[in-house]
Tab-separated table of C-alpha atoms and ligand atoms in Angstrom:
chain	number	residue	atom	x	y	z
A	1	MET	CA	6.988	-19.050	21.074
A	2	ALA	CA	6.106	-20.687	17.840
A	3	TRP	CA	3.545	-23.249	17.011
A	4	GLY	CA	4.425	-26.512	18.788
A	5	ASN	CA	6.942	-28.627	16.942
A	6	GLU	CA	4.915	-31.387	15.416
A	7	ALA	CA	7.868	-33.749	14.913
A	8	THR	CA	6.472	-37.197	15.378
A	9	ASP	CA	8.915	-39.205	13.274
A	10	SER	CA	11.425	-40.755	15.657
A	11	ARG	CA	14.076	-40.741	12.920
A	12	LEU	CA	14.276	-36.947	13.387
A	13	HIS	CA	15.095	-37.201	17.061
A	14	GLY	CA	18.461	-35.689	17.896
A	15	THR	CA	18.584	-33.788	14.591
A	16	ASN	CA	17.927	-30.165	13.743
A	17	ILE	CA	15.572	-31.065	10.898
A	18	ALA	CA	12.195	-29.336	10.877
A	19	GLU	CA	9.256	-31.682	10.461
A	20	SER	CA	7.829	-29.493	7.676
A	21	VAL	CA	8.044	-25.940	6.385
A	22	ILE	CA	5.243	-25.043	8.797
A	23	ASP	CA	7.657	-25.465	11.688
A	24	LEU	CA	9.861	-22.756	10.209
A	25	ILE	CA	7.187	-20.065	10.628
A	26	GLY	CA	8.087	-17.464	13.257
A	27	ARG	CA	11.284	-17.070	15.313
A	28	THR	CA	12.473	-14.380	12.899
A	29	PRO	CA	15.678	-12.447	13.658
A	30	LEU	CA	15.982	-8.958	15.071
A	31	VAL	CA	18.738	-6.839	13.553
A	32	ARG	CA	20.077	-3.399	14.317
A	33	LEU	CA	19.728	-0.777	11.565
A	34	LYS	CA	23.241	0.463	12.098
A	35	ARG	CA	23.916	2.308	8.850
A	36	ILE	CA	20.572	4.103	8.831
A	37	SER	CA	21.104	5.054	12.476
A	38	GLU	CA	24.460	6.597	11.584
A	39	LEU	CA	23.092	8.406	8.548
A	40	GLU	CA	20.168	9.795	10.536
A	41	ASN	CA	22.067	10.573	13.766
A	42	ILE	CA	19.739	8.372	15.769
A	43	PRO	CA	20.591	8.390	19.486
A	44	SER	CA	18.613	5.264	20.453
A	45	VAL	CA	18.975	1.656	19.321
A	46	LEU	CA	16.916	1.154	16.170
A	47	THR	CA	16.248	-2.472	15.254
A	48	MET	CA	14.227	-4.323	12.659
A	49	LYS	CA	12.200	-7.505	13.056
A	50	MET	CA	12.963	-9.341	9.834
A	51	GLU	CA	9.748	-11.075	8.891
A	52	THR	CA	11.261	-11.871	5.507
A	53	THR	CA	12.844	-14.986	6.985
A	54	ASN	CA	9.482	-16.664	7.363
A	55	PRO	CA	9.097	-19.420	4.723
A	56	GLY	CA	6.632	-17.309	2.712
A	57	GLY	CA	8.814	-14.223	3.081
A	58	SER	CA	6.379	-12.178	5.157
A	59	SER	CA	4.798	-11.647	8.566
A	60	LYS	CA	1.591	-13.104	7.167
A	61	ASP	CA	2.745	-16.702	7.512
A	62	ARG	CA	1.972	-16.369	11.217
A	63	PRO	CA	-1.746	-15.479	11.013
A	64	ALA	CA	-2.188	-17.832	8.037
A	65	LEU	CA	-1.093	-20.780	10.143
A	66	GLU	CA	-3.008	-19.695	13.241
A	67	MET	CA	-6.247	-19.153	11.285
A	68	ILE	CA	-6.029	-22.552	9.571
A	69	LEU	CA	-5.213	-24.417	12.784
A	70	ALA	CA	-8.167	-22.734	14.505
A	71	ALA	CA	-10.489	-23.541	11.581
A	72	GLU	CA	-9.459	-27.193	11.740
A	73	ALA	CA	-10.041	-27.256	15.482
A	74	ASP	CA	-13.466	-25.641	15.022
A	75	GLY	CA	-14.432	-28.077	12.251
A	76	LEU	CA	-14.683	-25.261	9.678
A	77	LEU	CA	-12.069	-26.786	7.405
A	78	LYS	CA	-12.413	-30.425	6.415
A	79	PRO	CA	-9.778	-32.571	4.672
A	80	GLY	CA	-9.518	-31.615	0.986
A	81	GLY	CA	-11.481	-28.395	1.584
A	82	THR	CA	-11.098	-25.024	-0.154
A	83	ILE	CA	-9.863	-21.724	1.285
A	84	VAL	CA	-11.096	-18.435	-0.282
A	85	GLU	CA	-9.555	-15.142	0.824
A	86	PRO	CA	-9.296	-11.583	-0.491
A	87	THR	CA	-5.612	-10.812	0.032
A	88	SER	CA	-2.959	-8.462	-1.278
A	89	GLY	CA	-0.646	-11.393	-1.638
A	90	ASN	CA	1.294	-12.078	1.529
A	91	THR	CA	-1.545	-13.718	3.435
A	92	GLY	CA	-2.187	-15.747	0.315
A	93	VAL	CA	1.371	-17.072	0.301
A	94	GLY	CA	1.112	-18.027	3.968
A	95	LEU	CA	-2.216	-19.749	3.411
A	96	ALA	CA	-0.911	-21.506	0.284
A	97	ILE	CA	2.098	-22.866	2.198
A	98	VAL	CA	-0.012	-24.222	5.044
A	99	ALA	CA	-2.643	-25.479	2.574
A	100	ALA	CA	0.022	-27.375	0.614
A	101	GLN	CA	1.158	-29.169	3.747
A	102	ARG	CA	-2.367	-29.917	4.907
A	103	GLY	CA	-3.988	-30.738	1.568
A	104	TYR	CA	-6.368	-27.799	0.934
A	105	ASN	CA	-7.155	-25.853	-2.280
A	106	CYS	CA	-6.799	-22.064	-2.352
A	107	VAL	CA	-8.625	-19.342	-4.321
A	108	PHE	CA	-7.357	-15.781	-3.769
A	109	VAL	CA	-9.106	-12.564	-4.728
A	110	MET	CA	-7.029	-9.410	-5.294
A	111	THR	CA	-7.327	-5.898	-6.645
A	112	ASP	CA	-5.545	-4.674	-9.737
A	113	LYS	CA	-3.483	-2.309	-7.521
A	114	VAL	CA	-1.338	-5.250	-6.480
A	115	ALA	CA	2.062	-5.722	-8.157
A	116	PRO	CA	1.817	-8.354	-10.930
A	117	GLU	CA	4.625	-10.434	-9.399
A	118	LYS	CA	2.375	-11.127	-6.432
A	119	VAL	CA	-0.264	-12.712	-8.680
A	120	SER	CA	2.350	-14.907	-10.383
A	121	LEU	CA	3.759	-15.876	-7.022
A	122	LEU	CA	0.463	-17.238	-5.727
A	123	ARG	CA	-0.145	-19.101	-8.947
A	124	ALA	CA	3.342	-20.621	-8.531
A	125	TYR	CA	2.146	-22.125	-5.234
A	126	GLY	CA	-0.725	-23.719	-7.151
A	127	ALA	CA	-3.424	-21.298	-6.010
A	128	GLU	CA	-6.163	-19.861	-8.208
A	129	VAL	CA	-6.123	-16.030	-8.360
A	130	VAL	CA	-9.039	-13.746	-9.290
A	131	VAL	CA	-8.108	-10.088	-9.991
A	132	CYS	CA	-10.777	-7.381	-9.401
A	133	PRO	CA	-10.775	-3.598	-10.050
A	134	VAL	CA	-9.598	-1.426	-7.135
A	135	ALA	CA	-11.527	1.618	-8.330
A	136	VAL	CA	-14.954	0.381	-7.215
A	137	PRO	CA	-16.580	0.815	-3.794
A	138	PRO	CA	-16.620	-2.238	-1.451
A	139	GLU	CA	-20.381	-2.712	-1.997
A	140	ASP	CA	-19.975	-3.034	-5.790
A	141	PRO	CA	-20.513	-6.660	-6.947
A	142	THR	CA	-17.155	-6.598	-8.780
A	143	SER	CA	-15.231	-5.374	-5.690
A	144	TYR	CA	-12.789	-7.839	-4.266
A	145	TYR	CA	-14.739	-8.133	-1.016
A	146	LYS	CA	-17.949	-9.024	-2.855
A	147	VAL	CA	-16.290	-11.440	-5.281
A	148	ALA	CA	-14.675	-13.257	-2.347
A	149	GLU	CA	-18.064	-13.458	-0.605
A	150	ARG	CA	-19.714	-14.972	-3.683
A	151	LEU	CA	-16.924	-17.523	-4.274
A	152	THR	CA	-16.993	-18.629	-0.633
A	153	ILE	CA	-20.652	-19.546	-0.975
A	154	GLU	CA	-20.332	-21.114	-4.425
A	155	LEU	CA	-17.332	-23.275	-3.461
A	156	GLU	CA	-18.605	-24.002	0.076
A	157	ALA	CA	-15.215	-22.779	1.146
A	158	PHE	CA	-13.633	-21.664	4.405
A	159	ARG	CA	-12.983	-17.952	4.422
A	160	PRO	CA	-10.246	-17.070	6.946
A	161	ASN	CA	-11.348	-13.417	6.738
A	162	GLN	CA	-8.144	-11.944	8.075
A	163	TYR	CA	-9.871	-8.580	8.622
A	164	GLN	CA	-12.315	-10.076	11.129
A	165	ASN	CA	-10.619	-13.259	12.345
A	166	PRO	CA	-9.453	-12.971	15.987
A	167	ASN	CA	-6.770	-15.577	15.281
A	168	ASN	CA	-4.931	-13.027	13.122
A	169	PRO	CA	-3.923	-10.782	16.071
A	170	ILE	CA	-3.697	-13.854	18.312
A	171	ALA	CA	-0.917	-15.235	16.074
A	172	HIS	CA	1.194	-12.170	16.826
A	173	GLU	CA	0.209	-12.103	20.489
A	174	ARG	CA	1.362	-15.708	20.815
A	175	THR	CA	4.564	-15.416	18.782
A	176	THR	CA	5.773	-11.988	17.573
A	177	GLY	CA	5.292	-10.303	20.961
A	178	PRO	CA	7.055	-13.012	23.020
A	179	GLU	CA	9.885	-13.205	20.465
A	180	LEU	CA	10.534	-9.456	20.750
A	181	TRP	CA	10.398	-9.576	24.521
A	182	GLU	CA	12.949	-12.361	24.586
A	183	GLN	CA	15.177	-10.942	21.827
A	184	THR	CA	15.495	-7.581	23.582
A	185	GLY	CA	15.886	-9.138	27.021
A	186	GLY	CA	12.664	-7.373	28.022
A	187	ARG	CA	14.195	-3.986	27.163
A	188	ILE	CA	12.065	-3.039	24.152
A	189	THR	CA	10.707	0.495	24.668
A	190	HIS	CA	8.988	1.261	21.328
A	191	PHE	CA	7.260	-0.962	18.784
A	192	VAL	CA	6.517	0.494	15.348
A	193	ALA	CA	4.537	-1.335	12.649
A	194	GLY	CA	2.420	-0.562	9.622
A	195	ALA	CA	-1.259	-1.383	10.026
A	196	GLY	CA	-3.342	-3.205	7.441
A	197	THR	CA	-5.594	-5.749	9.093
A	198	CYS	CA	-3.992	-4.433	12.332
A	199	GLY	CA	-3.170	-8.039	13.286
A	200	SER	CA	0.569	-7.390	13.677
A	201	ILE	CA	0.364	-4.180	15.647
A	202	THR	CA	-2.540	-5.126	17.897
A	203	GLY	CA	-1.451	-8.707	18.638
A	204	THR	CA	2.159	-7.736	19.343
A	205	ALA	CA	1.047	-4.718	21.401
A	206	ARG	CA	-1.270	-6.832	23.546
A	207	PHE	CA	1.571	-9.096	24.614
A	208	LEU	CA	4.132	-6.332	25.110
A	209	ARG	CA	1.750	-4.093	27.059
A	210	ALA	CA	0.874	-6.972	29.369
A	211	LYS	CA	4.598	-7.348	30.079
A	212	ASN	CA	5.306	-3.637	30.426
A	213	PRO	CA	2.522	-1.044	30.178
A	214	ASN	CA	5.077	1.690	29.400
A	215	ILE	CA	6.095	0.288	26.034
A	216	LYS	CA	5.131	2.750	23.323
A	217	ILE	CA	3.142	1.377	20.402
A	218	ILE	CA	3.287	3.377	17.178
A	219	ALA	CA	1.284	2.641	14.042
A	220	ALA	CA	2.596	3.811	10.680
A	221	ASP	CA	-0.150	4.570	8.185
A	222	PRO	CA	-0.231	5.666	4.535
A	223	GLU	CA	-1.396	9.283	4.184
A	224	GLY	CA	-5.025	9.043	3.075
A	225	SER	CA	-5.911	5.880	5.035
A	226	VAL	CA	-8.663	6.030	7.672
A	227	PHE	CA	-6.343	5.036	10.537
A	228	SER	CA	-4.654	8.429	10.441
A	229	GLY	CA	-7.864	10.310	9.676
A	230	GLY	CA	-8.027	10.097	5.867
A	231	SER	CA	-10.904	9.014	3.662
A	232	GLY	CA	-9.311	5.687	2.771
A	233	ARG	CA	-7.771	6.559	-0.563
A	234	PRO	CA	-5.880	7.105	-2.732
A	235	TYR	CA	-2.367	5.939	-1.970
A	236	LEU	CA	0.020	3.538	-3.632
A	237	VAL	CA	1.745	1.677	-0.800
A	238	GLU	CA	0.492	-1.909	-0.770
A	239	GLY	CA	-0.735	-4.017	2.128
A	240	VAL	CA	-1.278	-1.244	4.661
A	241	GLY	CA	-3.903	1.397	5.414
A	242	GLU	CA	-7.602	0.832	4.845
A	243	ASP	CA	-10.865	2.528	4.003
A	244	PHE	CA	-12.590	0.871	6.999
A	245	PHE	CA	-11.653	-0.227	10.523
A	246	PRO	CA	-10.844	-3.970	10.777
A	247	ALA	CA	-11.806	-5.987	13.865
A	248	ALA	CA	-8.259	-5.943	15.239
A	249	TRP	CA	-8.096	-2.128	15.183
A	250	ASP	CA	-7.724	-1.017	18.813
A	251	ALA	CA	-6.912	2.671	19.162
A	252	SER	CA	-6.579	2.273	22.944
A	253	LEU	CA	-3.343	0.351	22.356
A	254	TYR	CA	-1.654	2.868	20.065
A	255	ASP	CA	0.243	5.830	21.480
A	256	GLU	CA	0.640	7.446	18.111
A	257	ILE	CA	-0.415	6.947	14.492
A	258	ILE	CA	2.052	8.507	12.068
A	259	PRO	CA	0.868	9.209	8.508
A	260	ILE	CA	3.604	8.685	5.926
A	261	SER	CA	3.370	9.731	2.267
A	262	ASP	CA	3.872	7.306	-0.605
A	263	GLU	CA	6.936	9.290	-1.564
A	264	GLU	CA	8.597	8.969	1.831
A	265	SER	CA	7.642	5.271	2.064
A	266	PHE	CA	9.127	4.399	-1.314
A	267	LEU	CA	12.250	6.523	-0.986
A	268	THR	CA	12.889	5.084	2.487
A	269	ALA	CA	12.459	1.518	1.171
A	270	ARG	CA	15.072	2.231	-1.490
A	271	ARG	CA	17.422	3.924	0.958
A	272	VAL	CA	17.221	1.150	3.583
A	273	SER	CA	17.739	-1.501	0.911
A	274	ARG	CA	20.912	0.196	-0.297
A	275	ALA	CA	22.304	1.417	3.003
A	276	GLU	CA	21.702	-1.752	5.012
A	277	GLY	CA	21.694	-4.418	2.308
A	278	ILE	CA	18.227	-5.397	3.496
A	279	LEU	CA	15.740	-5.398	0.638
A	280	ILE	CA	12.408	-4.129	1.957
A	281	GLY	CA	9.060	-3.258	0.341
A	282	GLY	CA	6.977	-0.063	0.321
A	283	SER	CA	5.119	-0.810	3.546
A	284	GLY	CA	8.423	-1.687	5.226
A	285	GLY	CA	9.756	1.661	3.990
A	286	MET	CA	6.705	3.340	5.481
A	287	ALA	CA	7.230	1.630	8.848
A	288	VAL	CA	10.947	2.489	8.887
A	289	ALA	CA	10.191	6.133	7.993
A	290	ALA	CA	7.932	6.313	11.071
A	291	ALA	CA	10.481	4.407	13.181
A	292	ILE	CA	13.239	6.851	12.230
A	293	ARG	CA	11.133	9.702	13.642
A	294	VAL	CA	10.407	7.740	16.799
A	295	ALA	CA	14.027	6.639	17.245
A	296	LYS	CA	15.324	10.182	16.759
A	297	ALA	CA	13.147	11.410	19.612
A	298	ALA	CA	13.941	8.424	21.874
A	299	GLU	CA	16.554	8.210	24.649
A	300	PRO	CA	19.986	6.604	24.107
A	301	ASN	CA	19.096	3.468	26.064
A	302	ASP	CA	15.748	2.988	24.373
A	303	ILE	CA	15.288	0.047	22.032
A	304	VAL	CA	13.015	0.819	19.111
A	305	VAL	CA	11.754	-2.144	17.099
A	306	VAL	CA	10.246	-1.726	13.660
A	307	LEU	CA	8.496	-4.655	12.047
A	308	ASN	CA	9.461	-5.201	8.427
A	309	PRO	CA	6.590	-7.223	6.968
A	310	ASP	CA	8.038	-8.339	3.632
A	311	SER	CA	10.800	-8.141	1.026
A	312	GLY	CA	11.397	-5.656	-1.768
A	313	ARG	CA	11.514	-8.578	-4.203
A	314	GLY	CA	7.772	-8.331	-4.613
A	315	TYR	CA	8.082	-4.705	-5.765
A	316	LEU	CA	10.875	-4.766	-8.335
A	317	SER	CA	8.563	-3.485	-11.087
A	318	ARG	CA	7.347	-0.603	-8.906
A	319	VAL	CA	9.264	0.804	-5.940
A	320	PHE	CA	12.599	-0.362	-7.384
A	321	ASP	CA	11.851	0.539	-11.004
A	322	ASP	CA	13.209	4.019	-11.765
A	323	ALA	CA	10.866	4.599	-14.730
A	324	TRP	CA	7.780	3.684	-12.653
A	325	MET	CA	8.951	5.925	-9.821
A	326	ALA	CA	9.663	8.820	-12.210
A	327	ASN	CA	6.255	8.521	-13.870
A	328	PHE	CA	4.561	9.128	-10.518
A	329	GLY	CA	6.830	12.066	-9.827
A	330	PHE	CA	8.795	10.300	-7.068
A	331	LEU	CA	12.168	10.593	-8.831
A	332	LYS	CA	13.882	13.309	-10.845
A	333	GLU	CA	15.469	12.177	-14.101
A	334	CYS	CA	16.958	15.566	-15.005
A	335	GLU	CA	17.400	19.140	-13.834
A	336	GLN	CA	15.391	21.065	-16.432
A	337	CYS	CA	12.409	18.759	-16.622
A	338	VAL	CA	8.619	18.828	-16.728
A	339	GLY	CA	8.494	20.694	-13.401
A	340	ALA	CA	10.555	23.524	-14.867
A	341	MET	CA	7.994	23.974	-17.657
A	342	LEU	CA	5.208	24.516	-15.129
A	343	GLY	CA	7.124	27.452	-13.673
A	344	HIS	CA	6.821	29.305	-16.983
A	345	ARG	CA	3.070	29.586	-17.018
A	346	GLY	CA	0.860	32.569	-16.585
A	347	ASN	CA	-1.725	32.789	-13.823
A	348	THR	CA	-3.511	29.463	-14.400
A	349	PRO	CA	-4.100	27.917	-10.959
A	350	GLU	CA	-1.818	24.952	-10.280
A	351	LEU	CA	-4.519	22.413	-10.927
A	352	LEU	CA	-8.012	22.918	-12.145
A	353	TYR	CA	-10.503	20.075	-11.797
A	354	VAL	CA	-14.200	19.323	-11.497
A	355	ASN	CA	-15.951	16.882	-9.207
A	356	PRO	CA	-17.689	13.963	-10.960
A	357	THR	CA	-21.071	15.176	-9.676
A	358	GLN	CA	-20.764	18.740	-10.985
A	359	THR	CA	-22.914	19.527	-14.014
A	360	VAL	CA	-21.627	19.884	-17.533
A	361	ARG	CA	-22.791	23.520	-17.417
A	362	GLU	CA	-20.618	24.221	-14.350
A	363	THR	CA	-17.728	22.450	-16.019
A	364	ILE	CA	-17.977	24.602	-19.134
A	365	ASP	CA	-18.176	27.765	-16.978
A	366	LEU	CA	-14.995	26.777	-15.194
A	367	MET	CA	-13.201	25.915	-18.419
A	368	GLN	CA	-14.195	29.230	-19.987
A	369	THR	CA	-13.234	31.307	-16.951
A	370	HIS	CA	-9.786	29.790	-16.959
A	371	GLU	CA	-9.491	29.464	-20.732
A	372	VAL	CA	-8.643	25.763	-20.693
A	373	SER	CA	-9.767	23.263	-23.295
A	374	GLN	CA	-9.666	20.149	-21.098
A	375	ILE	CA	-10.041	19.431	-17.402
A	376	PRO	CA	-9.567	16.377	-15.168
A	377	VAL	CA	-12.495	14.975	-13.204
A	378	CYS	CA	-11.516	14.137	-9.611
A	379	LYS	CA	-13.269	12.972	-6.448
A	380	ASN	CA	-12.449	13.390	-2.767
A	381	THR	CA	-11.977	17.128	-2.916
A	382	PRO	CA	-11.125	19.319	-1.114
A	383	PRO	CA	-8.363	19.147	-0.027
A	384	PHE	CA	-6.926	18.400	-3.376
A	385	ALA	CA	-4.106	16.398	-1.814
A	386	ASN	CA	-6.672	13.614	-1.445
A	387	ALA	CA	-8.008	13.824	-4.964
A	388	GLU	CA	-8.610	10.673	-6.898
A	389	VAL	CA	-8.655	11.090	-10.646
A	390	SER	CA	-11.744	9.567	-12.294
A	391	GLY	CA	-11.437	10.815	-15.877
A	392	ALA	CA	-11.257	13.970	-17.951
A	393	VAL	CA	-13.339	16.026	-20.384
A	394	ASP	CA	-12.296	18.199	-23.306
A	395	GLU	CA	-14.184	20.864	-25.205
A	396	LEU	CA	-14.451	18.746	-28.356
A	397	GLU	CA	-16.184	15.898	-26.512
A	398	LEU	CA	-18.490	18.301	-24.683
A	399	MET	CA	-19.413	20.157	-27.859
A	400	ASP	CA	-20.250	16.892	-29.558
A	401	ALA	CA	-22.310	15.549	-26.643
A	402	ILE	CA	-24.331	18.767	-26.212
A	403	PHE	CA	-24.921	19.142	-29.942
A	404	HIS	CA	-26.491	15.680	-30.055
A	405	ASN	CA	-28.419	16.083	-26.816
A	406	PRO	CA	-28.841	19.563	-25.264
A	407	ALA	CA	-30.054	17.954	-22.001
A	408	VAL	CA	-26.440	16.924	-21.372
A	409	MET	CA	-25.855	20.498	-20.176
A	410	GLU	CA	-27.603	19.759	-16.843
A	411	MET	CA	-26.221	16.232	-16.427
A	412	GLN	CA	-23.366	15.262	-14.103
A	413	VAL	CA	-20.027	15.546	-15.832
A	414	GLN	CA	-19.153	11.940	-14.892
A	415	THR	CA	-21.831	10.724	-17.315
A	416	VAL	CA	-19.981	12.203	-20.285
A	417	MET	CA	-16.352	12.192	-19.171
A	418	GLY	CA	-13.651	10.419	-21.127
A	419	PRO	CA	-10.671	8.384	-19.879
A	420	LYS	CA	-8.010	9.803	-17.549
A	421	LEU	CA	-5.277	11.904	-19.114
A	422	PRO	CA	-1.949	10.155	-19.704
A	423	THR	CA	0.424	10.863	-16.825
A	424	ILE	CA	3.962	12.204	-16.678
A	425	GLY	CA	6.161	12.752	-13.615
A	426	VAL	CA	7.251	16.217	-12.551
A	427	GLY	CA	10.875	15.003	-12.774
A	428	GLN	CA	10.636	13.450	-16.246
A	429	LYS	CA	12.264	14.835	-19.362
A	430	VAL	CA	10.823	17.623	-21.531
A	431	GLU	CA	11.430	15.458	-24.590
A	432	LEU	CA	9.119	12.785	-23.162
A	433	ALA	CA	6.372	15.422	-22.742
A	434	VAL	CA	6.867	16.520	-26.356
A	435	GLN	CA	6.706	12.924	-27.551
A	436	MET	CA	3.547	12.167	-25.537
A	437	LEU	CA	1.813	15.371	-26.667
A	438	ASP	CA	2.148	14.121	-30.215
A	439	SER	CA	-0.840	11.873	-29.634
A	440	ALA	CA	-2.471	13.390	-26.505
A	441	ALA	CA	-3.913	16.904	-26.207
A	442	ALA	CA	-2.947	17.163	-22.541
A	443	LEU	CA	-0.966	15.357	-19.846
A	444	LEU	CA	-1.592	15.067	-16.138
A	445	VAL	CA	1.588	15.955	-14.273
A	446	LEU	CA	2.173	13.942	-11.086
A	447	SER	CA	4.344	14.920	-8.152
A	448	GLY	CA	4.828	12.562	-5.207
A	449	GLY	CA	2.220	10.286	-6.788
A	450	ARG	CA	-0.442	13.020	-6.722
A	451	PRO	CA	-1.865	15.143	-9.565
A	452	LEU	CA	-0.096	18.496	-9.696
A	453	SER	CA	-1.162	20.122	-12.921
A	454	VAL	CA	-2.367	19.668	-16.482
A	455	MET	CA	0.167	20.295	-19.237
A	456	THR	CA	-0.771	21.087	-22.827
A	457	ARG	CA	1.073	21.760	-26.077
A	458	SER	CA	0.734	25.484	-25.496
A	459	ASP	CA	2.507	25.138	-22.096
A	460	VAL	CA	5.424	23.397	-23.798
A	461	LEU	CA	5.487	26.056	-26.526
A	462	SER	CA	5.600	28.936	-24.037
A	463	TYR	CA	8.380	27.199	-22.162
A	464	LEU	CA	10.431	26.580	-25.295
A	465	GLN	CA	9.847	30.145	-26.406
A	466	ALA	CA	11.010	31.512	-23.056
A	467	VAL	CA	14.054	29.240	-22.943
A	468	SER	CA	15.096	30.190	-26.474
A	469	ALA	CA	14.625	33.873	-25.619
A	470	TYR	CA	17.130	33.487	-22.754
A	471	GLY	CA	19.237	31.593	-24.901
B	1	LIG	N1	2.757	-4.833	4.769
B	1	LIG	C1	2.353	-5.710	3.865
B	1	LIG	C2	3.086	-5.809	2.553
B	1	LIG	C3	1.244	-6.528	4.111
B	1	LIG	O1	0.839	-7.408	3.204
B	1	LIG	C4	0.572	-6.372	5.347
B	1	LIG	C5	-0.616	-7.203	5.622
B	1	LIG	N2	-1.806	-6.747	4.972
B	1	LIG	C6	1.005	-5.429	6.262
B	1	LIG	C7	2.124	-4.685	5.953
B	1	LIG	C8	0.267	-5.092	7.562
B	1	LIG	O2	0.118	-6.119	8.494
B	1	LIG	P1	-1.249	-6.322	9.273
B	1	LIG	O3	-2.275	-6.818	8.301
B	1	LIG	O4	-0.902	-7.348	10.302
B	1	LIG	O5	-1.683	-5.050	9.873
């Protein structure tokens, strides 16, 4: 159920000493989520596959090992060779561990969405890390896919390509699936996992379905990702969801795909960590949120397994940082906060925005109709829930640009827009808004990680005026 024990040194015979760290990959424990089940009144048996006990701390050790072993067997990786991979971190750790044991160099390419600890972690294993902007399309030469492609050629490296490599799902088919079958005595009824490369869900599902075609397979997906019908962005949970369909995606295996918001993912990660004493990350929170729904609807004798891919340790500066969470509008710091100020406004629509491709003339029309002096520029609309903020324009900038070049009037607003507005969470303090508006003309208010409204000095003034009138 794991990769064959390679112990060749006769001095280890009769001991319980692993030949190397590689032999500790897989065979992770399965634990009941007892406290969460009580809190949620779950009738069935909800359990978690703890992939955190892999040497690299995540499920990704499994495909990393399988892909390297296959590359060696196929002659794609020669002694002393280099591995290049675009990875959000966990696959990198797995590859770095196996590479250390087998004498390869590693270069990892990541986006700037990834938590900074993950970059430091890979460097700690001796790998080289290249960070690329997330806000560019995959075909852009600075995108992390393209940079990885270029480096692979330049360094004559082996590219595991976890999104296309069949050995990624095979790793889970050969190990995760059989482990779950054995650990539940063949009684597993539901398997829930987040999908990124889809290696975990598809590989595990293949094995389990071959054993029992009635086992339900449920994918958890960040709201906005293509797996659950979104456009691919934007969302904040790391390591799961995509803007394309990887090779291991196999809709015929999944009974259900449950979209989960960033807010629910993060709050669930925090709740599970506290209630169970099991520190899990945002994608684990997402998977558990989906599993809770599944387990609530399941029968008392059903055994629901949720795969927890990694630990919350990698997300201490994000999911577990109250200030970070509050800034995205995931946490409330006070009762009468920024959200309360929004309630005091006149009939301005909740959020006014322009698309990057709208003309400057259209933008000015909109601003004048609604009597606003600045407006965010957002793509992916409608519905606005999927909006991605690109920048902002204000009347001063527009006036200046048109005065110097009247042709600007018919140009797309994205050609003249300025940087994004500073953000504040809907649950942050009024005094923070006042402080920030000292240097900024407007703030973008976020709720649940998404833009909710624009707040200006005049909004704060009307609020303060109203409060003092009651007062
Ligand atoms: N969570 C995290 C944090 C991950 O890094 C990954 C892997 N990208 C996943 C979940 C999803 O696993 P898979 O790629 O096997 O679908």
